[in-house]
Coordinates of C-alpha atoms (C1' of nucleotides) in Angstrom, one line a residue:
Chain D
M1 CA 101.6 106.1 126.6
S2 CA 103.7 105.9 123.5
I3 CA 105.4 102.7 122.4
T4 CA 108.9 103.8 123.3
E5 CA 107.7 104.8 126.8
R6 CA 106.3 101.3 127.2
L7 CA 109.5 99.8 126.0
T8 CA 111.5 102.0 128.3
E9 CA 109.4 100.9 131.2
G10 CA 110.0 97.3 130.1
V11 CA 113.8 97.9 130.2
R12 CA 113.6 99.5 133.6
T13 CA 111.6 96.6 134.9
A14 CA 114.1 94.1 133.5
L15 CA 117.1 96.0 134.9
A16 CA 115.5 96.1 138.3
N17 CA 114.7 92.4 138.2
A18 CA 118.3 91.7 137.2
G19 CA 119.6 93.8 140.0
L20 CA 121.3 96.3 137.6
P21 CA 121.4 100.1 137.9
E22 CA 119.0 102.1 135.8
P23 CA 120.2 104.2 132.9
P24 CA 119.7 108.0 133.1
T25 CA 117.8 107.9 129.9
C26 CA 116.8 105.2 127.5
V27 CA 117.0 106.4 123.9
W28 CA 115.1 104.5 121.2
E29 CA 115.8 104.8 117.5
V30 CA 114.2 103.3 114.5
P31 CA 117.0 101.3 112.8
R32 CA 117.8 101.8 109.2
Q33 CA 117.9 98.1 108.5
P34 CA 114.7 96.2 109.0
E35 CA 116.6 93.1 110.3
H36 CA 117.7 95.3 113.2
G37 CA 114.1 95.4 114.4
D38 CA 111.5 98.1 114.7
Y39 CA 113.1 99.9 117.6
A40 CA 116.6 99.6 119.1
T41 CA 118.3 101.0 122.1
N42 CA 121.9 101.3 123.2
A43 CA 121.0 101.3 126.9
A44 CA 123.2 98.3 127.6
M45 CA 126.2 100.0 126.1
T46 CA 125.7 103.2 128.1
L47 CA 125.3 101.1 131.2
A48 CA 128.4 99.0 130.7
R49 CA 130.7 101.3 132.7
A50 CA 128.4 101.7 135.7
A51 CA 127.4 98.1 135.8
K52 CA 131.0 96.9 135.3
K53 CA 129.8 94.3 132.8
P54 CA 130.3 93.9 129.1
P55 CA 127.4 95.5 127.1
R56 CA 126.3 92.3 125.4
Q57 CA 126.0 90.6 128.8
I58 CA 123.8 93.4 130.1
A59 CA 121.7 93.2 127.0
E60 CA 121.3 89.5 127.5
L61 CA 120.1 90.1 131.1
I62 CA 117.6 92.7 129.9
V63 CA 116.2 90.2 127.4
K64 CA 116.0 87.5 130.0
H65 CA 114.1 89.7 132.5
F66 CA 112.0 91.7 130.1
P67 CA 108.4 91.5 131.0
S68 CA 105.9 90.1 128.6
L69 CA 104.2 92.9 126.6
P70 CA 101.5 92.7 124.0
E71 CA 103.4 95.1 121.8
V72 CA 106.6 93.0 121.7
E73 CA 107.0 89.9 119.6
R74 CA 110.7 89.3 120.4
L75 CA 113.9 90.9 121.5
E76 CA 117.4 90.4 120.2
V77 CA 120.9 91.3 121.2
A78 CA 123.0 92.4 118.3
G79 CA 126.3 94.0 117.4
P80 CA 128.3 95.5 120.3
G81 CA 125.2 95.4 122.6
F82 CA 122.2 96.8 120.9
L83 CA 118.8 95.6 122.1
N84 CA 116.6 95.2 119.1
V85 CA 112.8 95.1 119.5
F86 CA 110.4 93.4 117.1
L87 CA 106.8 94.5 117.4
A88 CA 104.0 92.0 117.3
P89 CA 102.1 92.1 114.0
A90 CA 98.8 91.5 115.7
W91 CA 99.3 94.3 118.1
C92 CA 100.3 96.7 115.3
A93 CA 97.3 95.9 113.2
G94 CA 95.1 96.5 116.3
A95 CA 96.7 99.8 116.8
L96 CA 95.3 100.9 113.4
R97 CA 91.8 101.1 114.9
E98 CA 93.0 103.3 117.7
I99 CA 94.6 105.7 115.2
L100 CA 91.4 105.9 113.2
A101 CA 89.4 106.5 116.3
A102 CA 91.7 109.3 117.4
G103 CA 91.2 111.0 114.1
D104 CA 92.6 114.5 113.9
H105 CA 93.7 114.1 117.5
Y106 CA 96.3 111.5 116.5
G107 CA 99.8 113.0 116.9
R108 CA 98.6 115.5 119.5
S109 CA 99.8 115.2 123.1
E110 CA 99.7 116.9 126.4
A111 CA 103.5 117.0 126.8
A112 CA 103.5 120.8 126.8
R113 CA 100.2 121.4 128.6
G114 CA 100.5 124.5 130.8
R115 CA 103.3 126.0 128.9
R116 CA 102.7 129.5 127.7
I117 CA 104.9 130.3 124.7
R118 CA 105.3 133.6 122.9
L119 CA 106.5 133.1 119.4
E120 CA 107.6 136.1 117.3
F121 CA 108.5 135.7 113.6
V122 CA 108.9 137.7 110.4
S123 CA 108.5 141.2 112.0
A124 CA 109.9 142.9 109.0
N125 CA 110.3 146.7 109.2
P126 CA 107.1 148.4 108.0
T127 CA 109.2 150.2 105.4
G128 CA 108.5 148.0 102.4
P129 CA 106.8 144.8 101.2
L130 CA 107.6 141.4 102.4
V131 CA 110.2 139.5 100.4
I132 CA 111.3 135.9 100.0
V133 CA 113.3 135.4 103.2
N134 CA 110.2 136.6 105.1
A135 CA 108.2 133.8 103.4
R136 CA 110.7 131.4 104.8
A137 CA 110.5 132.7 108.3
A138 CA 106.7 132.8 108.0
A139 CA 106.5 129.2 107.0
I140 CA 108.8 128.1 109.8
G141 CA 107.2 130.3 112.5
D142 CA 103.7 129.3 111.6
S143 CA 104.5 125.6 111.5
L144 CA 106.3 125.9 114.9
A145 CA 103.2 127.5 116.4
R146 CA 101.1 124.6 115.0
L147 CA 103.6 122.0 116.3
L148 CA 103.8 123.5 119.8
R149 CA 100.0 123.8 120.0
S150 CA 99.7 120.1 119.0
Q151 CA 101.6 119.3 122.2
G152 CA 99.2 121.3 124.3
A153 CA 101.2 124.5 124.7
A154 CA 99.3 127.8 124.7
V155 CA 101.1 129.7 121.9
T156 CA 100.7 133.4 121.2
T157 CA 102.1 134.3 117.8
E158 CA 103.4 137.8 117.4
Y159 CA 104.4 140.3 114.7
Y160 CA 106.4 143.1 116.2
V161 CA 105.9 146.3 114.3
N162 CA 109.0 148.5 114.4
D163 CA 107.1 151.7 113.8
A164 CA 109.4 154.1 115.7
G165 CA 113.0 155.2 115.6
T166 CA 115.5 155.9 112.8
Q167 CA 114.1 153.7 110.1
F168 CA 110.6 154.9 110.7
E169 CA 111.8 158.5 110.2
A170 CA 113.6 157.5 107.0
L171 CA 110.4 156.0 105.7
A172 CA 108.4 159.1 106.7
R173 CA 110.8 161.4 105.0
S174 CA 111.0 159.3 101.8
F175 CA 107.2 159.1 101.6
E176 CA 106.8 162.8 102.2
A177 CA 109.2 163.5 99.4
R178 CA 107.3 161.2 97.1
V179 CA 104.0 163.0 98.0
L180 CA 105.6 166.3 97.1
Q181 CA 106.9 164.9 93.9
E182 CA 103.5 163.7 93.1
L183 CA 102.3 167.2 93.6
G184 CA 104.8 168.4 91.0
Q185 CA 107.5 169.7 93.4
P186 CA 111.1 168.7 92.4
V187 CA 112.2 167.7 95.9
P188 CA 114.9 165.0 96.1
L189 CA 114.7 161.8 98.0
P190 CA 116.5 162.2 101.3
D191 CA 119.8 160.6 102.0
N192 CA 119.3 157.1 103.4
G193 CA 115.8 157.2 102.0
Y194 CA 113.8 154.3 100.6
P195 CA 114.0 154.4 96.8
G196 CA 111.6 151.6 96.0
D197 CA 108.8 152.3 93.4
Y198 CA 106.2 151.1 96.0
L199 CA 106.5 154.5 97.7
I200 CA 105.7 156.3 94.5
D201 CA 102.6 154.1 94.2
L202 CA 101.6 154.8 97.7
A203 CA 102.2 158.6 97.2
R204 CA 99.9 158.5 94.2
D205 CA 97.2 156.7 96.3
Y206 CA 97.6 159.3 99.0
V207 CA 97.2 162.2 96.7
S208 CA 94.3 160.8 94.8
E209 CA 92.6 160.0 98.1
C210 CA 93.0 163.6 99.1
R211 CA 91.7 164.8 95.7
A212 CA 88.7 162.4 96.1
K213 CA 87.7 164.4 99.2
G214 CA 87.5 167.5 97.1
A215 CA 88.5 170.9 98.2
D216 CA 88.7 169.9 101.9
G217 CA 91.0 167.1 101.2
M218 CA 93.4 169.2 99.1
Q219 CA 93.3 171.9 101.7
A220 CA 94.2 169.4 104.4
L221 CA 97.1 168.2 102.4
E222 CA 98.4 171.7 101.8
S223 CA 98.3 172.5 105.5
R224 CA 100.1 169.1 106.2
V225 CA 103.1 169.8 104.1
V226 CA 103.8 173.1 105.8
G227 CA 103.4 171.8 109.3
S228 CA 106.3 171.4 111.8
E229 CA 108.8 168.7 111.0
R230 CA 107.6 166.5 113.8
E231 CA 104.0 166.8 112.7
R232 CA 104.8 166.0 109.1
L233 CA 106.9 163.0 109.9
E234 CA 104.3 161.7 112.2
H235 CA 101.5 162.2 109.7
F236 CA 103.2 160.8 106.6
G237 CA 105.0 158.1 108.6
R238 CA 101.8 156.8 110.2
W239 CA 100.0 156.9 106.9
A240 CA 102.6 155.0 105.0
V241 CA 103.2 152.4 107.8
A242 CA 99.5 151.7 108.0
R243 CA 99.3 151.0 104.3
I244 CA 102.5 149.0 104.1
L245 CA 101.4 147.0 107.2
E246 CA 98.1 146.2 105.5
Q247 CA 100.0 144.9 102.5
Q248 CA 102.2 142.7 104.6
R249 CA 99.2 141.4 106.5
R250 CA 97.4 140.6 103.3
A251 CA 100.4 138.8 101.9
L252 CA 100.7 136.7 105.1
R253 CA 97.0 135.9 105.1
D254 CA 97.3 134.7 101.5
Y255 CA 100.1 132.5 102.7
G256 CA 97.9 131.0 105.4
V257 CA 99.6 132.8 108.3
E258 CA 97.5 134.7 110.8
Y259 CA 98.9 136.3 113.9
D260 CA 97.4 136.5 117.4
V261 CA 99.1 139.8 118.3
W262 CA 100.5 142.7 116.3
T263 CA 102.7 144.6 118.7
S264 CA 103.4 148.3 118.0
E265 CA 106.7 149.5 119.2
Q266 CA 105.4 153.0 119.5
R267 CA 102.0 152.3 121.1
D268 CA 102.6 149.2 123.1
V269 CA 106.1 149.9 124.4
R270 CA 107.3 153.5 124.0
D271 CA 104.1 155.2 124.8
R272 CA 103.7 153.2 128.0
G273 CA 107.0 154.3 129.2
L274 CA 108.3 150.7 129.5
A275 CA 111.7 151.5 128.1
E276 CA 112.5 153.9 130.9
Q277 CA 111.1 151.3 133.4
A278 CA 113.4 148.7 132.0
L279 CA 116.4 151.0 132.3
E280 CA 115.5 151.6 136.0
A281 CA 115.2 147.8 136.5
L282 CA 118.7 147.3 135.1
A283 CA 120.0 150.3 137.0
A284 CA 118.6 148.8 140.2
R285 CA 120.7 145.7 139.6
G286 CA 123.8 147.9 139.1
L287 CA 124.1 147.0 135.5
T288 CA 124.1 150.5 134.0
Y289 CA 126.5 153.4 134.0
E290 CA 126.8 156.9 132.5
K291 CA 129.6 157.7 130.0
D292 CA 130.0 160.5 127.5
G293 CA 126.4 161.6 128.3
A294 CA 124.9 158.2 127.4
L295 CA 123.6 155.4 129.5
W296 CA 125.3 152.1 129.0
F297 CA 124.5 148.4 129.8
R298 CA 127.3 146.4 131.4
S299 CA 126.8 143.8 128.7
T300 CA 129.9 141.8 129.2
E301 CA 129.4 141.7 132.9
A302 CA 125.9 140.4 132.4
G303 CA 127.0 137.6 130.2
D304 CA 127.1 139.1 126.7
D305 CA 129.5 136.7 125.1
A306 CA 129.3 138.3 121.6
G307 CA 133.1 138.3 121.7
D308 CA 133.7 142.0 121.1
E309 CA 133.7 142.8 124.8
K310 CA 131.8 146.0 124.3
D311 CA 129.1 147.5 126.5
R312 CA 125.9 148.6 124.8
V313 CA 124.2 152.0 124.8
L314 CA 120.7 152.1 126.2
R315 CA 120.1 155.8 126.0
R316 CA 121.9 158.1 123.6
S317 CA 123.5 161.3 124.7
S318 CA 120.6 162.9 122.7
G319 CA 118.2 161.5 125.3
E320 CA 116.7 159.0 122.9
V321 CA 116.4 155.4 124.0
T322 CA 118.0 152.9 121.7
Y323 CA 116.2 150.0 119.9
F324 CA 118.0 147.7 122.3
A325 CA 116.5 149.4 125.3
V326 CA 113.0 149.3 123.8
D327 CA 113.5 145.7 122.9
I328 CA 114.5 144.8 126.4
A329 CA 111.3 146.4 127.7
N330 CA 109.3 144.6 125.0
H331 CA 110.6 141.2 126.0
H332 CA 110.6 141.8 129.7
Y333 CA 107.3 143.6 130.2
V334 CA 105.2 142.6 127.2
K335 CA 106.3 139.2 126.0
F336 CA 107.1 137.6 129.4
A337 CA 104.0 139.2 130.9
D338 CA 101.9 136.3 129.6
A339 CA 104.5 133.7 128.7
D340 CA 107.0 131.6 130.4
R341 CA 108.9 130.9 127.3
V342 CA 109.8 133.4 124.5
I343 CA 111.0 132.3 121.1
D344 CA 112.2 134.8 118.5
L345 CA 113.0 134.1 114.9
F346 CA 115.7 136.4 113.6
G347 CA 117.5 136.9 110.4
P348 CA 121.2 136.2 110.3
D349 CA 121.9 140.0 110.2
H350 CA 120.7 140.1 113.8
H351 CA 122.7 137.2 115.2
G352 CA 125.3 139.5 116.8
Y353 CA 122.5 141.1 118.7
V354 CA 121.3 137.9 120.4
P355 CA 123.9 137.6 123.2
R356 CA 123.2 141.1 124.6
L357 CA 119.5 140.6 124.6
R358 CA 120.0 137.2 126.2
A359 CA 122.2 138.8 128.8
A360 CA 119.6 141.5 129.5
M361 CA 116.9 138.8 129.9
Q362 CA 119.0 136.8 132.4
A363 CA 119.8 140.0 134.3
L364 CA 116.1 140.6 134.6
G365 CA 115.6 137.2 136.1
H366 CA 114.5 135.0 133.2
P367 CA 116.1 131.6 133.1
A368 CA 118.5 131.0 130.2
E369 CA 116.3 128.4 128.7
A370 CA 113.2 130.6 128.8
F371 CA 114.4 132.8 126.0
E372 CA 115.4 131.3 122.7
V373 CA 116.3 132.7 119.3
L374 CA 116.3 130.8 116.1
I375 CA 118.3 132.3 113.3
V376 CA 116.6 131.8 110.0
Q377 CA 119.3 131.8 107.4
L378 CA 119.1 133.7 104.2
V379 CA 117.5 132.6 101.0
T380 CA 119.6 133.0 97.9
L381 CA 117.2 133.4 95.1
L382 CA 118.3 132.1 91.7
R383 CA 116.6 132.6 88.4
D384 CA 118.0 130.2 85.8
G385 CA 121.0 129.6 88.0
Q386 CA 121.8 133.3 88.3
P387 CA 121.6 134.9 91.7
V388 CA 118.9 137.6 92.0
R389 CA 120.4 140.5 93.8
M390 CA 118.1 141.8 96.5
S391 CA 118.3 145.0 98.4
K392 CA 115.4 146.7 100.1
R393 CA 117.4 150.0 100.2
R394 CA 117.9 149.9 96.4
G395 CA 114.3 148.9 95.9
E396 CA 115.3 145.6 94.2
F397 CA 113.7 142.4 95.4
V398 CA 111.4 139.6 94.7
L399 CA 108.2 140.0 96.7
M400 CA 106.6 137.3 98.7
E401 CA 103.4 137.7 96.6
E402 CA 105.4 137.1 93.5
L403 CA 106.9 133.9 94.9
L404 CA 103.4 132.7 95.8
E405 CA 102.1 133.5 92.4
E406 CA 105.0 131.6 90.7
V407 CA 105.3 128.5 92.8
G408 CA 102.2 128.4 94.8
R409 CA 101.5 128.4 98.5
D410 CA 101.8 124.7 99.3
A411 CA 105.0 124.2 97.3
A412 CA 106.6 127.4 98.8
R413 CA 105.8 126.4 102.3
F414 CA 106.8 122.8 101.9
T415 CA 110.1 123.8 100.2
F416 CA 111.0 126.1 103.1
L417 CA 110.1 123.4 105.6
T418 CA 112.4 120.8 104.1
R419 CA 115.4 122.7 105.2
R420 CA 116.7 123.3 108.7
H421 CA 116.1 126.9 109.7
D422 CA 119.8 127.6 110.3
S423 CA 120.9 126.3 106.9
P424 CA 121.3 128.8 104.0
L425 CA 118.9 128.0 101.2
E426 CA 119.1 128.2 97.5
F427 CA 115.8 128.7 95.7
D428 CA 115.8 128.6 92.0
L429 CA 112.6 130.1 90.8
A430 CA 112.9 128.8 87.3
V431 CA 113.5 125.3 88.5
A432 CA 110.8 125.4 91.2
T433 CA 108.3 126.6 88.5
R434 CA 109.4 124.3 85.7
Q435 CA 109.6 121.2 87.9
S436 CA 106.7 122.0 90.1
S437 CA 105.0 118.7 89.4
E438 CA 108.0 116.8 90.7
N439 CA 108.2 118.8 93.9
P440 CA 108.2 116.5 97.0
V441 CA 105.1 118.3 98.2
Y442 CA 103.1 116.9 95.3
Y443 CA 104.4 113.5 96.1
V444 CA 102.8 113.7 99.5
Q445 CA 99.7 115.4 98.4
Y446 CA 99.2 112.9 95.6
A447 CA 99.2 110.0 98.1
H448 CA 96.4 111.7 99.8
A449 CA 94.5 112.4 96.6
R450 CA 94.8 108.7 95.6
I451 CA 93.4 107.6 98.9
R452 CA 90.5 109.9 98.5
S453 CA 90.0 108.6 95.0
I454 CA 89.6 105.1 96.3
D455 CA 86.9 106.3 98.7
R456 CA 85.1 107.9 95.8
Q457 CA 85.3 104.7 93.8
V458 CA 83.9 102.8 96.8
G459 CA 81.0 105.2 96.9
E460 CA 80.4 105.1 93.1
Q461 CA 80.3 101.3 93.1
G462 CA 77.8 101.3 95.9
I463 CA 79.9 99.2 98.2
A464 CA 78.6 99.3 101.7
V465 CA 81.4 100.1 104.2
P466 CA 80.9 99.9 108.0
P467 CA 82.8 102.3 110.2
L468 CA 86.4 101.5 109.5
E469 CA 87.7 102.0 113.0
K470 CA 85.8 98.8 113.7
A471 CA 87.2 96.9 110.7
D472 CA 89.2 93.7 111.4
P473 CA 92.8 94.5 110.5
S474 CA 94.1 90.9 110.8
P475 CA 94.2 90.3 107.0
L476 CA 96.9 92.9 106.7
T477 CA 99.8 90.5 106.7
A478 CA 101.7 91.6 103.6
P479 CA 105.2 93.0 104.4
E480 CA 104.3 96.4 102.9
E481 CA 101.2 96.5 105.1
Q482 CA 103.1 95.7 108.2
A483 CA 105.7 98.3 107.3
L484 CA 103.1 101.0 106.7
I485 CA 101.4 100.3 110.0
K486 CA 104.7 100.4 111.9
R487 CA 105.5 103.7 110.2
L488 CA 102.2 105.2 111.1
L489 CA 102.9 104.2 114.7
Q490 CA 106.0 106.4 114.7
Y491 CA 104.1 109.6 113.9
P492 CA 103.3 110.9 117.4
E493 CA 106.9 110.7 118.4
V494 CA 108.1 112.4 115.2
V495 CA 105.8 115.2 116.0
R496 CA 106.8 115.4 119.6
G497 CA 110.5 115.3 118.6
A498 CA 110.0 118.1 116.0
A499 CA 108.2 120.3 118.5
Q500 CA 110.8 119.7 121.2
A501 CA 113.7 120.5 118.9
L502 CA 111.8 123.3 117.2
E503 CA 112.4 121.6 113.9
P504 CA 109.3 121.4 111.7
H505 CA 111.3 120.0 108.8
R506 CA 111.3 116.6 110.5
V507 CA 107.6 116.3 109.9
A508 CA 108.0 117.2 106.2
Y509 CA 110.7 114.6 105.7
W510 CA 108.7 112.0 107.6
L511 CA 105.6 112.6 105.4
S512 CA 107.7 112.1 102.3
E513 CA 108.8 108.8 103.7
L514 CA 105.3 107.8 104.5
A515 CA 104.2 108.7 100.9
A516 CA 107.2 106.7 99.6
A517 CA 105.9 103.7 101.5
F518 CA 102.3 104.2 100.4
H519 CA 102.8 104.6 96.6
P520 CA 104.5 101.3 95.9
Y521 CA 101.8 99.6 98.1
Y522 CA 99.1 101.2 96.1
K523 CA 100.8 100.1 92.9
N524 CA 101.1 96.5 94.0
H525 CA 97.9 95.8 96.0
R526 CA 94.4 96.5 94.9
V527 CA 92.3 97.8 97.6
I528 CA 88.9 97.3 96.0
Q529 CA 88.4 93.7 95.4
D530 CA 86.2 90.6 95.9
D531 CA 87.7 89.5 99.2
R532 CA 85.5 91.7 101.4
R533 CA 87.4 91.1 104.7
L534 CA 90.7 92.1 103.0
M535 CA 89.1 95.0 101.2
L536 CA 87.8 96.5 104.5
A537 CA 91.1 96.0 106.2
R538 CA 92.9 97.7 103.4
L539 CA 90.3 100.5 103.3
A540 CA 91.1 101.0 107.0
L541 CA 94.8 101.1 106.3
C542 CA 94.4 103.6 103.5
A543 CA 92.0 105.7 105.6
T544 CA 94.7 105.8 108.4
V545 CA 97.4 106.8 106.0
G546 CA 95.2 109.5 104.6
R547 CA 94.4 110.7 108.1
V548 CA 98.0 110.9 109.2
I549 CA 99.0 112.7 106.0
R550 CA 96.2 115.3 106.7
N551 CA 97.3 115.7 110.3
G552 CA 100.9 116.1 109.2
L553 CA 100.3 118.5 106.4
E554 CA 98.1 120.5 108.7
L555 CA 101.1 121.0 111.0
L556 CA 103.0 122.4 108.0
G557 CA 100.1 124.6 106.9
V558 CA 100.0 122.7 103.6
S559 CA 96.7 121.6 102.1
A560 CA 95.7 118.0 101.6
P561 CA 93.8 118.0 98.3
E562 CA 90.9 115.6 97.6
S563 CA 92.0 115.2 94.0
M564 CA 94.9 116.4 91.8
Chain J
rG1 C1' 141.2 140.9 113.7
rC2 C1' 136.9 138.8 116.7
rG3 C1' 132.1 136.3 116.7
rC4 C1' 127.9 133.3 114.5
rC5 C1' 126.1 130.0 110.5
rU6 C1' 127.4 126.6 106.6
rG7 C1' 130.7 122.8 104.1
rU8 C1' 127.7 115.3 103.0
rA9 C1' 126.5 112.1 95.5
rG10 C1' 126.8 116.4 89.3
rC11 C1' 122.7 120.0 91.8
rU12 C1' 119.4 121.0 96.2
rC13 C1' 119.3 119.0 100.9
rA14 C1' 118.3 115.2 105.1
rG15 C1' 121.1 112.3 108.6
rU16 C1' 116.7 110.0 114.6
rU17 C1' 120.5 114.6 120.1
rG18 C1' 127.4 109.5 119.7
rG19 C1' 125.3 103.9 116.9
rA20 C1' 125.2 98.8 113.1
rU21 C1' 126.8 98.7 105.6
rA22 C1' 126.1 107.4 105.0
rG23 C1' 120.3 108.5 102.6
rA24 C1' 116.2 111.3 99.7
rG25 C1' 114.6 114.4 95.7
rC26 C1' 116.3 116.4 91.1
rA27 C1' 119.4 115.4 87.0
rU28 C1' 121.5 110.9 83.9
rC29 C1' 120.6 105.9 81.9
rG30 C1' 117.2 101.4 81.3
rG31 C1' 112.2 99.4 82.0
rA32 C1' 106.4 99.4 83.6
rC33 C1' 99.9 102.2 82.0
rU34 C1' 93.3 97.2 79.3
rU35 C1' 93.0 97.2 86.3
rC36 C1' 91.1 102.0 92.7
rU37 C1' 94.6 108.9 89.3
rA38 C1' 101.6 107.3 85.5
rA39 C1' 102.0 114.2 89.7
rU40 C1' 103.0 106.9 90.2
rC41 C1' 106.1 102.4 90.2
rC42 C1' 110.7 99.0 89.3
rG43 C1' 116.0 99.0 88.3
rA44 C1' 121.2 101.2 87.4
rG45 C1' 125.3 104.4 88.0
rG46 C1' 127.0 108.2 91.3
rG47 C1' 130.8 109.5 98.2
rU48 C1' 138.3 110.9 100.8
rC49 C1' 130.9 113.3 104.9
rG50 C1' 136.1 120.6 103.4
rC51 C1' 141.4 119.1 105.5
rA52 C1' 144.4 117.3 109.8
rG53 C1' 144.7 115.6 114.6
rG54 C1' 142.1 114.2 119.3
rU55 C1' 138.2 112.0 122.8
rU56 C1' 136.0 106.0 122.9
rC57 C1' 133.8 99.9 122.3
rG58 C1' 132.0 103.2 118.3
rA59 C1' 132.4 110.0 115.2
rC60 C1' 128.9 113.0 109.5
rU61 C1' 127.6 114.0 114.8
rC62 C1' 131.7 116.0 120.4
rC63 C1' 136.9 118.8 121.2
rU64 C1' 141.2 121.5 119.0
rG65 C1' 143.7 123.7 114.7
rC66 C1' 143.5 124.9 109.7
rC67 C1' 140.8 125.9 104.6
rA68 C1' 136.5 127.9 101.9
rG69 C1' 131.7 130.6 101.5
rG70 C1' 127.9 133.6 103.9
rC71 C1' 126.6 137.1 107.7
rG72 C1' 127.6 140.3 111.7
rC73 C1' 131.0 143.4 114.8
rA74 C1' 127.1 151.7 115.6
rC75 C1' 125.1 156.6 120.7
rC76 C1' 121.2 151.9 113.1
rA77 C1' 117.4 148.5 113.6

RNA sequence: GCGCCUGUAGCUCAGUUGGAUAGAGCAUCGGACUUCUAAUCCGAGGGUCGCAGGUUCGACUCCUGCCAGGCGCACCA
């Protein structure tokens, strides 16, 4: 049980003893000012109306009837009715040993045990390489998966491959044109084609691979380019998608992001006839109608509050199902098949699409809270203060690989994770590169490296150290030491809060604060010294800080270096 | 025109689900290395929380209306 849970229990007991009603919730916060205690609650103020007593009086009653707990040194009533809790130093120091014993388990919980979560992120069209905003979504999505798993949830991460439909065809046509150009034929790039140089490179690869197979290969190629349109698009499209997907997968792997599932729109949804099945399910609920030869979804009736009060097409008059229809099927039959909660990370260009998808999910019987969409806002890339224009269509962009090369994986991930996902982000490449040594990520990592360095010194000096989780922490009486320990005790609740709110940036900020508490301590107090009892206690404290930094950085997918 | 996101220190961003005197990093200025790593530490300056109302014991946080920027409003995805 966490500290705040214990405190909440104490408050409830006190209220019961005092004959007062219980609050619906008891929210604890860590006050900004140390003199306001280690934890504070406004329970008395929220109770004032129901109890018909002034807040301060209620708080006094809580203090009077509060049970004796080993965690608590004293309680104070302050301000308009705050209840401030001061933790007992001896208990805090003792908790250090429990953290060390918990090891990489510290910060984990079973709060989400039994929850099955499907988490989709990045899912860029397989029509080009990944770019910077994809790196942002990858960092957030991957960290979310780690956070949710740390709370016991069974998370399946998914990359949805949009390998069908209009954009797939555009890619296929563009690639075919590049192949023909490579063969010396002066064919133009189609309208709405993809002009990027990467397709020229791919076409060159394609042709040289055919050539490498000798006469057979070239013959196969020649028969391909004269096939029916459907055959040609299928062949060139599949080939290009497979290559581009492989590039994307490699870039993500270099970034430390691996997926559990790569869903193919064509293979896993369309070929299984799930779209038609979804349309029937909606029709059975009376939520579709025919108009102008097309099949429509009664979006507004189903709760689509996008504001434009328009119904949405599910099947075009041409007979083709829309992306929307396929997506409904994907969510309903594929994602929800083995999950009770579905989370999608979308770009801001898709936010208008969310209400209709949400409406469709609810129409198909999924509770509103079971389907969540996080909008990951755009990254404005600056180079020397000037915005870098990016357009996949015009073939101008900064690749995810280039970002990694310039600023590094850890710095890139940490930077993305120090912003809320729904906040637009400015990323100045020149600044990030030039000032990389002053990036907050290095501040946190350096704290870890310093701790490791102490361990190395201990080893080199031949100092015998018994298992630190059994060390006596009572010599840790300095204010900085007490403050560090109390901060370490907050970690599990920070992680839980971040997981619950789907906000990994909370962990990143908290780690910076932990490092900010450690560095001055390191400066002012020598760990290795003659007083053996004190040294062992400090070694235990440092080991705990190092452990928590490792655990926290792991949740962000950032490495904890042994030395820097 | 309608909808979504954003607006907090010179810059980039946090702000604990409505709490106490609004914070961090960078940048600027001034100090600290004979000692476990100076990618560090100590100190200083810097604010009409876009604007105006409202809700209440209390508002950066919630509501309404404006202003500014970004994005979206297809039988595209």
